[in-house]
Amino acid sequence: MSSNSQQQTESPTSDTRSSTPADDEQAVRAVFDAVSRAWADNDADLFTQWYTDEATAILPGYHLPSRIDIHASMEAAFAGPLEGSRRIHTVQKVRFLNADTAIVISRSGTRFQGEAEPAAERWALATWVLARHAGRWLIEAYHDCPAG
């Protein structure tokens, strides 16, 4: 476990009984900020704390069927090809299916050290499903494809 993982992190939370749609959208968007910070720190532990145990991630050529698999993949990537990179997420739309489930569309890209912006081929369009668990928004599913 990295030293960053041992730090207490602030979790965006929202109480279903008293939250407003604006509060919920802000809390959902905060997940993307937290995941991006964990990526920038190359910290697979912090990165995957935002995923449920049964979360899935589908990327071109990859299906990661659980948080354990997502963690193993990110740990290897952060120690290798993604070391020192940053992930940029531009949320395009947040749509709530109900008080505890959101679908988010983002345009996301990976920027490597020395780059001002991600290369065109590293931009993706992504669909995320987030659900509220004990007041905390977590990622249930992620799917991306090249932005083209």
Coordinates of C-alpha atoms in Angstrom, one line a residue:
M1 CA 0.0 0.0 0.0
S2 CA 1.4 3.4 -0.9
S3 CA 1.8 6.2 1.6
N4 CA -0.9 8.2 -0.2
S5 CA -3.3 5.3 0.4
Q6 CA -2.8 5.5 4.1
Q7 CA -4.0 9.1 4.2
Q8 CA -7.6 9.7 5.1
T9 CA -9.3 10.9 1.9
E10 CA -12.2 13.2 1.8
S11 CA -15.2 11.4 0.2
P12 CA -17.9 13.3 -1.6
T13 CA -21.1 12.2 0.1
S14 CA -24.7 13.1 -0.2
D15 CA -27.7 12.2 1.9
T16 CA -30.6 11.0 -0.2
R17 CA -33.1 12.6 2.2
S18 CA -31.7 16.1 2.2
S19 CA -29.6 16.4 -1.0
T20 CA -30.7 18.5 -3.9
P21 CA -30.1 17.5 -7.6
A22 CA -27.3 20.2 -7.7
D23 CA -25.7 18.7 -4.6
D24 CA -25.8 15.2 -6.1
E25 CA -24.4 16.4 -9.4
Q26 CA -21.5 18.2 -7.6
A27 CA -20.8 15.0 -5.5
V28 CA -20.8 12.8 -8.7
R29 CA -18.4 15.3 -10.5
A30 CA -16.2 15.3 -7.4
V31 CA -15.6 11.5 -8.0
F32 CA -13.9 12.4 -11.3
D33 CA -11.6 14.9 -9.5
A34 CA -10.6 12.3 -6.9
V35 CA -10.0 9.6 -9.5
S36 CA -7.9 12.0 -11.5
R37 CA -5.8 13.0 -8.4
A38 CA -5.2 9.3 -7.6
W39 CA -4.1 8.7 -11.2
A40 CA -1.7 11.6 -11.1
D41 CA -0.2 10.2 -7.9
N42 CA 0.0 6.8 -9.6
D43 CA -1.8 5.3 -6.6
A44 CA -3.9 2.2 -7.5
D45 CA -5.2 1.9 -3.9
L46 CA -6.7 5.4 -3.9
F47 CA -7.8 5.1 -7.5
T48 CA -9.8 1.9 -6.9
Q49 CA -11.4 3.1 -3.7
W50 CA -13.9 4.8 -5.9
Y51 CA -15.0 1.5 -7.5
T52 CA -17.4 -1.0 -6.0
D53 CA -16.2 -4.5 -5.4
E54 CA -18.2 -5.8 -8.4
A55 CA -17.3 -2.8 -10.7
T56 CA -16.5 -3.6 -14.3
A57 CA -14.3 -1.7 -16.7
I58 CA -14.4 -2.3 -20.4
L59 CA -11.8 -0.7 -22.7
P60 CA -10.7 -1.6 -26.2
G61 CA -9.2 -5.1 -25.8
Y62 CA -9.8 -5.3 -22.1
H63 CA -12.6 -6.5 -19.8
L64 CA -11.8 -6.1 -16.1
P65 CA -14.7 -7.8 -14.2
S66 CA -14.0 -6.6 -10.6
R67 CA -12.3 -4.0 -8.5
I68 CA -9.5 -6.5 -7.8
D69 CA -8.9 -6.8 -11.5
I70 CA -9.1 -3.0 -12.0
H71 CA -6.6 -2.6 -9.2
A72 CA -4.1 -5.1 -10.6
S73 CA -4.3 -3.6 -14.0
M74 CA -3.8 0.0 -12.7
E75 CA -1.0 -1.0 -10.3
A76 CA 0.9 -2.6 -13.2
A77 CA 0.2 0.3 -15.5
F78 CA 1.2 2.9 -13.0
A79 CA 4.5 1.1 -12.4
G80 CA 5.1 0.9 -16.2
P81 CA 3.5 2.6 -19.2
L82 CA 1.3 5.1 -17.3
E83 CA 3.9 6.1 -14.7
G84 CA 3.9 9.9 -14.4
S85 CA 0.8 10.3 -16.7
R86 CA -2.4 12.2 -15.9
R87 CA -5.9 11.4 -16.8
I88 CA -8.2 14.3 -17.9
H89 CA -11.9 13.9 -17.6
T90 CA -14.3 16.4 -19.1
V91 CA -17.8 15.6 -17.9
Q92 CA -20.2 16.1 -20.8
K93 CA -23.4 15.1 -19.1
V94 CA -24.7 13.7 -15.8
R95 CA -28.1 12.0 -15.9
F96 CA -29.7 10.6 -12.8
L97 CA -31.8 7.4 -13.3
N98 CA -33.1 7.8 -9.7
A99 CA -31.9 9.3 -6.5
D100 CA -29.0 6.8 -6.1
T101 CA -27.9 6.0 -9.7
A102 CA -26.2 8.3 -12.3
I103 CA -24.9 7.8 -15.8
V104 CA -22.1 10.1 -16.8
I105 CA -20.7 10.7 -20.2
S106 CA -17.1 12.1 -20.4
R107 CA -14.4 12.9 -22.9
S108 CA -11.3 11.6 -21.3
G109 CA -7.6 11.5 -22.3
T110 CA -4.3 10.4 -21.0
R111 CA -1.5 13.0 -20.9
F112 CA 2.1 11.9 -20.5
Q113 CA 4.9 13.8 -19.0
G114 CA 6.1 16.6 -21.2
E115 CA 2.8 16.9 -23.1
A116 CA 0.6 20.0 -22.8
E117 CA -2.4 17.9 -24.0
P118 CA -3.1 14.3 -24.6
A119 CA -2.3 13.1 -28.2
A120 CA -5.4 12.9 -30.4
E121 CA -5.4 9.1 -30.4
R122 CA -5.5 9.0 -26.6
W123 CA -8.8 10.7 -26.2
A124 CA -11.8 8.5 -25.5
L125 CA -15.5 8.9 -25.0
A126 CA -16.6 7.1 -21.9
T127 CA -19.8 6.0 -20.2
W128 CA -19.8 5.6 -16.4
V129 CA -22.4 4.3 -14.1
L130 CA -22.2 5.5 -10.5
A131 CA -24.3 4.5 -7.5
R132 CA -24.7 5.9 -4.1
H133 CA -23.5 3.5 -1.4
A134 CA -24.0 4.6 2.3
G135 CA -24.0 8.2 1.1
R136 CA -20.9 7.8 -1.1
W137 CA -20.9 7.9 -4.9
L138 CA -18.9 5.0 -6.3
I139 CA -18.2 3.7 -9.8
E140 CA -20.2 0.6 -10.8
A141 CA -19.2 0.4 -14.5
Y142 CA -16.9 2.1 -16.9
H143 CA -16.7 1.7 -20.7
D144 CA -14.7 3.7 -23.1
C145 CA -14.0 3.8 -26.8
P146 CA -11.7 6.0 -29.0
A147 CA -13.1 9.5 -29.4
G148 CA -12.2 9.4 -33.1

